XYZ file of C-alpha atoms in Angstrom:
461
model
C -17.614 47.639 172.299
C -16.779 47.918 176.104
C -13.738 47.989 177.666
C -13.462 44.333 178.409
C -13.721 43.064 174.819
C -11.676 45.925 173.516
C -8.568 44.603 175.911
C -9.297 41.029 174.686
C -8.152 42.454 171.841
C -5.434 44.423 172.478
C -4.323 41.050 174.413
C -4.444 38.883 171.318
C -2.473 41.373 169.106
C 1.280 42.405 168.812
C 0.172 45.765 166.848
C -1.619 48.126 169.131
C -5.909 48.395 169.229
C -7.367 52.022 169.438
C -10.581 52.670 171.152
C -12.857 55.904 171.015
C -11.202 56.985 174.293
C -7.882 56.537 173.362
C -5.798 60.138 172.430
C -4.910 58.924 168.771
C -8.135 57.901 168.033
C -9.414 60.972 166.422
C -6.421 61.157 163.987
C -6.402 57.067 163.884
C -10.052 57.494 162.334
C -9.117 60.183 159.670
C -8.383 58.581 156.267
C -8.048 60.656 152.590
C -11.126 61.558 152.170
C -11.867 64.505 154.687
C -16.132 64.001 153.565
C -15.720 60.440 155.130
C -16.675 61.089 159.162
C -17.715 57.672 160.177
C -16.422 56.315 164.206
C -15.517 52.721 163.840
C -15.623 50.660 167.459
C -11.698 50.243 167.352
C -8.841 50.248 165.205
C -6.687 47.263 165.064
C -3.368 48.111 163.227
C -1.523 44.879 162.666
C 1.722 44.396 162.685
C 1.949 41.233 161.097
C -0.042 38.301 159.221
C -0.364 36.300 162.411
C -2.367 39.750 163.605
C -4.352 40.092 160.908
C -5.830 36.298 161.436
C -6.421 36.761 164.613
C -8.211 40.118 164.205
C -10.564 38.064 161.658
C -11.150 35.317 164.559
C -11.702 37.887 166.934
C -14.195 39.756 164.913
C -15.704 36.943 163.398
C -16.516 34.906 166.385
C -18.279 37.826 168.320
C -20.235 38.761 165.350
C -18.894 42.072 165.212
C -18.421 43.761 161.687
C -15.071 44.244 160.193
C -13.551 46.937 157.528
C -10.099 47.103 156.166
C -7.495 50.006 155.635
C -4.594 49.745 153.205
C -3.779 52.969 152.201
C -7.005 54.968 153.721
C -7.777 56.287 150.195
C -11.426 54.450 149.495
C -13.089 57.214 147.889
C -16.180 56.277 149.290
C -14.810 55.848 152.543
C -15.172 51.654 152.904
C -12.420 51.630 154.836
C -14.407 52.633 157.753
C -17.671 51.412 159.180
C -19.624 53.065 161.863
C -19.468 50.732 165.808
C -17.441 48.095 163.093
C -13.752 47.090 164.031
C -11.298 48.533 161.360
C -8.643 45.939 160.246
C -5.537 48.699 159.734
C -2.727 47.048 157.869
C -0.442 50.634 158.029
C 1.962 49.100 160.143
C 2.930 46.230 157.333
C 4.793 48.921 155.242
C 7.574 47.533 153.760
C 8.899 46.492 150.112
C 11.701 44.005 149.590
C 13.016 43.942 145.332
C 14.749 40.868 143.979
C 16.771 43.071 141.247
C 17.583 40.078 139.085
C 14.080 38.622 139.045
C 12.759 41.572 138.654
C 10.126 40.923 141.546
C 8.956 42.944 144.424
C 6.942 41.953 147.673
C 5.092 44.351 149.722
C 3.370 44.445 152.606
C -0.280 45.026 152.426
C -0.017 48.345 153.884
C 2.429 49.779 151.358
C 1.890 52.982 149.370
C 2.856 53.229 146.203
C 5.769 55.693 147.077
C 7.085 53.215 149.070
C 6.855 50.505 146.196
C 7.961 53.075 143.246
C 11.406 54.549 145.622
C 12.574 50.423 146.768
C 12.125 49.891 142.585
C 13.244 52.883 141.364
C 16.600 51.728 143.144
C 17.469 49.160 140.593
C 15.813 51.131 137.522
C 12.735 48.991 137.520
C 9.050 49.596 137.756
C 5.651 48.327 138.132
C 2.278 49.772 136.917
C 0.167 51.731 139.567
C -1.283 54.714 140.043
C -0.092 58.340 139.892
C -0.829 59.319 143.456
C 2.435 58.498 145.676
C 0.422 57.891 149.077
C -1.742 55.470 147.274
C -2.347 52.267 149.414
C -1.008 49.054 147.013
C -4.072 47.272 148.635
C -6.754 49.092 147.147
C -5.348 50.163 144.075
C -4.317 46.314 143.078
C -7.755 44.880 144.026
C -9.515 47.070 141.739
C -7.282 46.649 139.185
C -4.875 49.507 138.738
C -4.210 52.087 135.760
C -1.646 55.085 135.559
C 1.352 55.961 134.104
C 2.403 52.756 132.806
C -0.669 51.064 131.636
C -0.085 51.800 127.964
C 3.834 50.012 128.123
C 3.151 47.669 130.596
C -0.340 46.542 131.666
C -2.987 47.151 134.402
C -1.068 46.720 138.041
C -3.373 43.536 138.072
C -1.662 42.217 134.736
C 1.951 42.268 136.796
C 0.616 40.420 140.048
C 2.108 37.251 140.323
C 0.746 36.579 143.702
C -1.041 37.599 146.833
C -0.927 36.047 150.707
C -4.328 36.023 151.868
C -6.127 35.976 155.146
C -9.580 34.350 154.248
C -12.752 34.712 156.094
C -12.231 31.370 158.165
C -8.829 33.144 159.545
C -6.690 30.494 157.276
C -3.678 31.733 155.371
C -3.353 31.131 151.509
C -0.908 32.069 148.819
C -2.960 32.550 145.418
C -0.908 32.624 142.138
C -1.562 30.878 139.283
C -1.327 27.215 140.457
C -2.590 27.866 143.751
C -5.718 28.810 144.665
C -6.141 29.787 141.007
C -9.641 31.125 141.143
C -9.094 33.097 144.131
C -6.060 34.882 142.137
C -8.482 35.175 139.040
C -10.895 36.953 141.724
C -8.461 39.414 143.416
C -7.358 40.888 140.189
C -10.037 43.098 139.994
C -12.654 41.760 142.329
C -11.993 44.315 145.083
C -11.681 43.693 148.545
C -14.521 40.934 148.563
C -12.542 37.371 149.048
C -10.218 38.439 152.047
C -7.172 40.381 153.952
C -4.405 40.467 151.531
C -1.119 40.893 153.484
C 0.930 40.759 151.096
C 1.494 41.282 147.009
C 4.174 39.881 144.537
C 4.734 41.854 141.546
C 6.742 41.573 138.152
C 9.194 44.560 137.491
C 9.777 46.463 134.251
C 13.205 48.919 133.296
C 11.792 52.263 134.120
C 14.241 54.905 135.168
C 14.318 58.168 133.977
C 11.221 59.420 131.998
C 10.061 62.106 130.732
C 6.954 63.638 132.338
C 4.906 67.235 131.988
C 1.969 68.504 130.976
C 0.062 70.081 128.010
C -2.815 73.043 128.391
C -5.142 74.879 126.842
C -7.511 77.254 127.180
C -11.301 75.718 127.379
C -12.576 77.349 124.317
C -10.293 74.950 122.669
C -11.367 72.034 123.986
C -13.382 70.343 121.622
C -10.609 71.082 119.355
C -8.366 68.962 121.849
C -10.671 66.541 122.800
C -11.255 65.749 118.659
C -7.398 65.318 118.373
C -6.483 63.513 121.538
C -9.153 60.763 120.514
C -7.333 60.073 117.375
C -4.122 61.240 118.603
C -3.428 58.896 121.747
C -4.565 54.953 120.597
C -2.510 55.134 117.640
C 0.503 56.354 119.659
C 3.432 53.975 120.915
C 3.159 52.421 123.802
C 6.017 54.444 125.312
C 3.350 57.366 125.484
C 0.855 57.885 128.168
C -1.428 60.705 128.432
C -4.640 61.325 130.758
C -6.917 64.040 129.874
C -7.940 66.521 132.325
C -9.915 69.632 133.199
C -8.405 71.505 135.902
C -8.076 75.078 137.639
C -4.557 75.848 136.720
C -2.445 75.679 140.210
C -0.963 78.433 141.586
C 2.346 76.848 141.464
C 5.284 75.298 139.842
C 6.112 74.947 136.413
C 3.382 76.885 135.657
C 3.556 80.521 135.146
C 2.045 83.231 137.023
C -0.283 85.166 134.538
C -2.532 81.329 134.250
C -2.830 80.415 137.741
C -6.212 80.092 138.624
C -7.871 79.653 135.107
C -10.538 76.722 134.229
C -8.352 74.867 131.272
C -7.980 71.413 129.790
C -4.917 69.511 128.845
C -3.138 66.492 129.290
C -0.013 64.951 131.822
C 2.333 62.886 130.001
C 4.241 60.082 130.697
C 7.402 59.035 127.729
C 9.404 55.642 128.562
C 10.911 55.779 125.024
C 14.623 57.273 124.365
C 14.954 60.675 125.687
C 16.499 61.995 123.141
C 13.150 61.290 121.033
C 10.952 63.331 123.342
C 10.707 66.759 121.511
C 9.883 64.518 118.066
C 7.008 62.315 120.292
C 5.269 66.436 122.059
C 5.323 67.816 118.589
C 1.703 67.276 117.909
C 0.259 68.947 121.061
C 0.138 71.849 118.473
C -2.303 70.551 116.127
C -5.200 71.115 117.756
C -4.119 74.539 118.490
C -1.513 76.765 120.139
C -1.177 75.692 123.752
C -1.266 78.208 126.508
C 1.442 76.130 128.152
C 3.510 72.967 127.284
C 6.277 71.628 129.800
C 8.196 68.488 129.675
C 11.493 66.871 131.036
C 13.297 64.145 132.061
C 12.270 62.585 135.751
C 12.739 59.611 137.693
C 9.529 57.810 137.315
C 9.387 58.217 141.371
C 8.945 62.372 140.568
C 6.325 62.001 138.432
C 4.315 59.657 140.859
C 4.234 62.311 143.143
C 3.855 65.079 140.670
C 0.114 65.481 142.919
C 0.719 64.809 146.329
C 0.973 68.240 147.732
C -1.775 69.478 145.433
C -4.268 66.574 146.944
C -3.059 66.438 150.559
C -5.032 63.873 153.270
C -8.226 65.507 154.535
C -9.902 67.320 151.384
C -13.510 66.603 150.711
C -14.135 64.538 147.950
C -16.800 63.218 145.775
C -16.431 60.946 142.504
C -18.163 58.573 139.595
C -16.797 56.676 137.039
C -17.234 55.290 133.577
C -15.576 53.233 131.076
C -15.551 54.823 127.391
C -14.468 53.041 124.681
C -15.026 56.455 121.866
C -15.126 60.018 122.660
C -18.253 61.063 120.353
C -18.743 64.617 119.357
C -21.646 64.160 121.717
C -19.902 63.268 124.933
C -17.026 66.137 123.973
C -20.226 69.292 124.015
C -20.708 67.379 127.770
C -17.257 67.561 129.058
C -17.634 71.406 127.108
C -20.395 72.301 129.592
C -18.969 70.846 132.773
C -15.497 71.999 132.235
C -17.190 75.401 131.902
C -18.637 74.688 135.355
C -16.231 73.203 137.517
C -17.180 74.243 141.203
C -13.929 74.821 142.875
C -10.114 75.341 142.031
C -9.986 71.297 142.899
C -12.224 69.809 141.184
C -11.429 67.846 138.356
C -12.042 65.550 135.620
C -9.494 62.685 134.023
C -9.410 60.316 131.232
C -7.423 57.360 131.514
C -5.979 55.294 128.741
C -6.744 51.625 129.396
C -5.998 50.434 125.711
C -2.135 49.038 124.481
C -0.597 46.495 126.769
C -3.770 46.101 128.839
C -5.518 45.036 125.922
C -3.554 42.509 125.080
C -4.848 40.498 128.037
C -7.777 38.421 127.041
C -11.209 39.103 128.917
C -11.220 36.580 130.959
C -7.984 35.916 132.497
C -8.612 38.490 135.075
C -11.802 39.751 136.830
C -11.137 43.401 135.377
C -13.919 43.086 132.850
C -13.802 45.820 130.546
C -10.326 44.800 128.228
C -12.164 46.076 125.390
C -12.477 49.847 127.063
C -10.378 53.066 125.937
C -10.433 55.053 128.826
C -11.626 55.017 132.213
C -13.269 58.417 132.976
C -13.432 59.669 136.796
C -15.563 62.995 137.488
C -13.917 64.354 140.943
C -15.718 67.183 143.238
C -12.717 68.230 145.302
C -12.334 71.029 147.857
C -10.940 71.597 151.373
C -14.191 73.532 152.648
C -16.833 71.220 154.001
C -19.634 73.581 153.428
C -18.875 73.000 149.423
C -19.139 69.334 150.351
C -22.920 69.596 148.267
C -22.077 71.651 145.988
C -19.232 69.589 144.221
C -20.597 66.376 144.937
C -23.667 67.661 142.497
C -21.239 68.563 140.273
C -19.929 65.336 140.198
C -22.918 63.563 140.079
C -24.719 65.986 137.135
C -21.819 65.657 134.999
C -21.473 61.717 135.363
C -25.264 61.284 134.702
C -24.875 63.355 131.515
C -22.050 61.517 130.764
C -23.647 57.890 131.847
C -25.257 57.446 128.251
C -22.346 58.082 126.841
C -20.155 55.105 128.314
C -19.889 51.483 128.263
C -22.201 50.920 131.340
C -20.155 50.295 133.937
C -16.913 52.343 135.563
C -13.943 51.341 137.445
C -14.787 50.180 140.489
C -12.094 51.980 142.609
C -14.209 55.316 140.934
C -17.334 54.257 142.645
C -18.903 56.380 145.122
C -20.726 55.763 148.209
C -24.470 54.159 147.401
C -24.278 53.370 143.733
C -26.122 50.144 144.658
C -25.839 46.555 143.335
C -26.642 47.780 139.605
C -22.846 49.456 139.742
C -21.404 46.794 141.243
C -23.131 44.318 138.293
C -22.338 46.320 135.588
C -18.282 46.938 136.687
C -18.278 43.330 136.308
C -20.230 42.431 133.321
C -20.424 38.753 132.659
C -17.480 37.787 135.166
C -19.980 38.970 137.856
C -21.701 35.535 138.238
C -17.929 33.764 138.594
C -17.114 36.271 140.980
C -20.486 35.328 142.967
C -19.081 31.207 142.865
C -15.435 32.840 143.908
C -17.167 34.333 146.718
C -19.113 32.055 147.812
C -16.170 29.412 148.126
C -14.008 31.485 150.107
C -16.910 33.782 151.919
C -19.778 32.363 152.382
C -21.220 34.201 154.864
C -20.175 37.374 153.756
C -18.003 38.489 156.194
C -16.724 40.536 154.122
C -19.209 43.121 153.098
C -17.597 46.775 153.623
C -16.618 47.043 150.244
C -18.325 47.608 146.244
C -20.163 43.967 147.520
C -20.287 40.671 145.136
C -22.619 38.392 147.517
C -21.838 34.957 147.442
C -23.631 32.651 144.992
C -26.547 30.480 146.356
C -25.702 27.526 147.751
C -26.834 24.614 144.732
């Protein structure tokens, strides 16, 4: 892009455009993903909605390709796009709760911190992650699982609506009256039908819960794995737990003398009464004595950013996915083997629970097309040394292949890496995938928004 274009666009918006020459650029360009090194033609952060449609116009009409940021943490880095024009919605941070209605609206380039803090406020709560700097954006496109996914849903399951900047530069409000297929389409479709700017979401009573974590050491684990299977789906909702194999941290609230060691365990999340809490952990014994078990009451905001300074902006990273509705005795001697291997003190494997209230959603009232799945598996190569950037990307990759035959066929798409291919993007969507394509093709049909897991618009006829 020269110069000339670049200040047509700086003319047209209120938010300020950086170019390659420009002294923020280099940190402009950075998102969470420190493996993602890609130099995008300009970065247009937006200040408002009437910014955002003209950024479409103006990319749009001069044929240029456009990408957009929420919260900068696409794993695979679509956020960016190489001599493309990044669409950078940071500057519409902001969350405004209507306590009574139990409703929040946020901008589109809100983090969940932001979102769980303005909520916590009032003791309310909405499903999410359980990363704090978490763009809304991203998250809620793909669909959303965490903490509260057992009690309360998939973050798609409490959207009541989304303002929408389509390909044509219009503006839309989708809900369920309006625009009805395009809301079907954006919970869960990705970022395929448009610039959301901004998201409505229904609130729960979440205050104080009580969060920690369980470990043990890995000869144990198929011990733990056995129990947590059974364990976990026939649990209250009130209980969330993702499994994980992890490098203990060398920090807080775990003890000295098991920093560093390769271990598995689980983080919980309680909602129920407090005072219940030491009845609910008592089973984390039965598949053994646990090197360490911690719990205690939090606000819900604490445990959201229980990871942030573990995972800081900039690491290298490198993840798959699956969907698993069973842990077979099979599956368990892989995640034996891998867990033995993990490449670095960052590197990482979780399983989700997408059962309880998210099941109670039939399959087709959202695009999120695996309601009948268990968990939702991510295998994570993590490490702040580029060189290792191979190395646990491998790691990553071995372990999910192994662990491919094993799932349901197709993986969250917010877990899928750069270059899966169509295949993924097919099989994350199952039999809504051909909907999706009509969605698509009605609201984009030309594609213009491509820099994403794509759904290409149906044929015309």
């Amino acid at each position: 892009m020269d110069d000339a274009v670049l200040e047509k666009l700086r003319t047209a918006l209120r938010g300020p455009v950086i170019g390659p020459k420009d002294p923020e650029y280099e940190r402009a360009r950075r998102i969470y993903n420190g493996m993602i090194d890609r130099r995008p033609a300009a970065i247009a952060r937006c200040a408002d909605a009437a910014d955002v449609m003209d950024t479409v116009d103006f990319v749009r009409d001069r044929g240029l390709e456009l990408a957009v940021r929420g919260g900068g943490h696409s794993g695979a880095g679509l956020c960016l796009v190489d001599d493309a024009i990044t669409l950078d919605l940071s500057l519409m941070r902001w969350v405004r709760v209507e306590p009574v209605a139990r409703i929040a609206q946020v901008g589109g380039g809100t983090v969940l911190g932001d979102l769980d803090h303005a909520a916590h406020g009032f003791g309310l709560a909405t499903p999410s992650g359980i990363q704090s700097t978490t763009g809304v954006g991203g998250l809620t496109l793909g669909g959303g699982h965490g903490h509260l996914t057992r009690k309360y849903g998939l973050t798609v399951d409490n959207l009541l609506s989304a303002d929408v900047v389509l390909a044509d530069g219009s503006f839309v409000t989708a809900n369920e009256k309006d625009h009805a297929e395009l809301f079907w389409a954006l919970r869960g479709g990705g970022g395929n039908f448009g610039v959301v700017t901004s998201f409505t979401y229904e609130l729960h009573p979440v205050h104080t819960v009580v969060g920690g974590v369980t470990v043990w050491t890995l000869d144990r684990i198929r011990d733990v794995l056995e129990w947590y299977r059974d364990f976990l789906p026939q649990a209250p909702g009130d209980l969330n737990g993702f499994f994980v194999e992890l490098a203990v941290p060398p920090a807080p609230p775990f003890p000295e003398e098991i920093h560093g060691q390769r271990m598995c365990g689980v983080v919980w999340c309680w909602t129920g009464d407090v005072d219940s809490a030491d009845q609910t952990f008592a089973p984390v014994r039965d598949p053994g004595p646990p090197a360490f078990h911690f719990t205690a009451p939090m606000p819900y905001p604490a445990l959201q950013s229980m990871f942030d300074g573990l995972l800081p902006t900039g690491l290298q990273w490198y993840w798959r996915g699956d969907f698993f509705d069973r842990i077979t005795d099979e599956a368990i001697d892989v995640h034996a083997k891998y867990a033995e291997g993990i490449p670095t003190s960052l590197s990482t494997m979780h399983l989700y629970p997408v059962d309880g209230a998210a099941h109670r959603v039939k399959p087709g009232d959202t695009a999120w097309a695996y309601r009948d799945a268990t968990w939702s598996g991510v295998f994570a190569g993590i490490d702040p040394d580029p060189a290792n950037a191979e190395t646990i990307r491998q790691w990553a990759v071995d372990y999910w292949e192994e662990m491919h035959p094993h799932s349901m066929g197709g993986g969250y798409v917010n877990f899928m890496g750069s270059g899966e291919g169509q295949d993924r993007v097919r099989a994350t969507y199952r039999d809504h995938y051909e909907r999706l394509a009509a969605v698509k093709r009605a609201y984009d049909p030309h594609n213009f928004f491509h820099a994403n897991q794509n759904i290409a618009p149906a044929p015309q006829g």
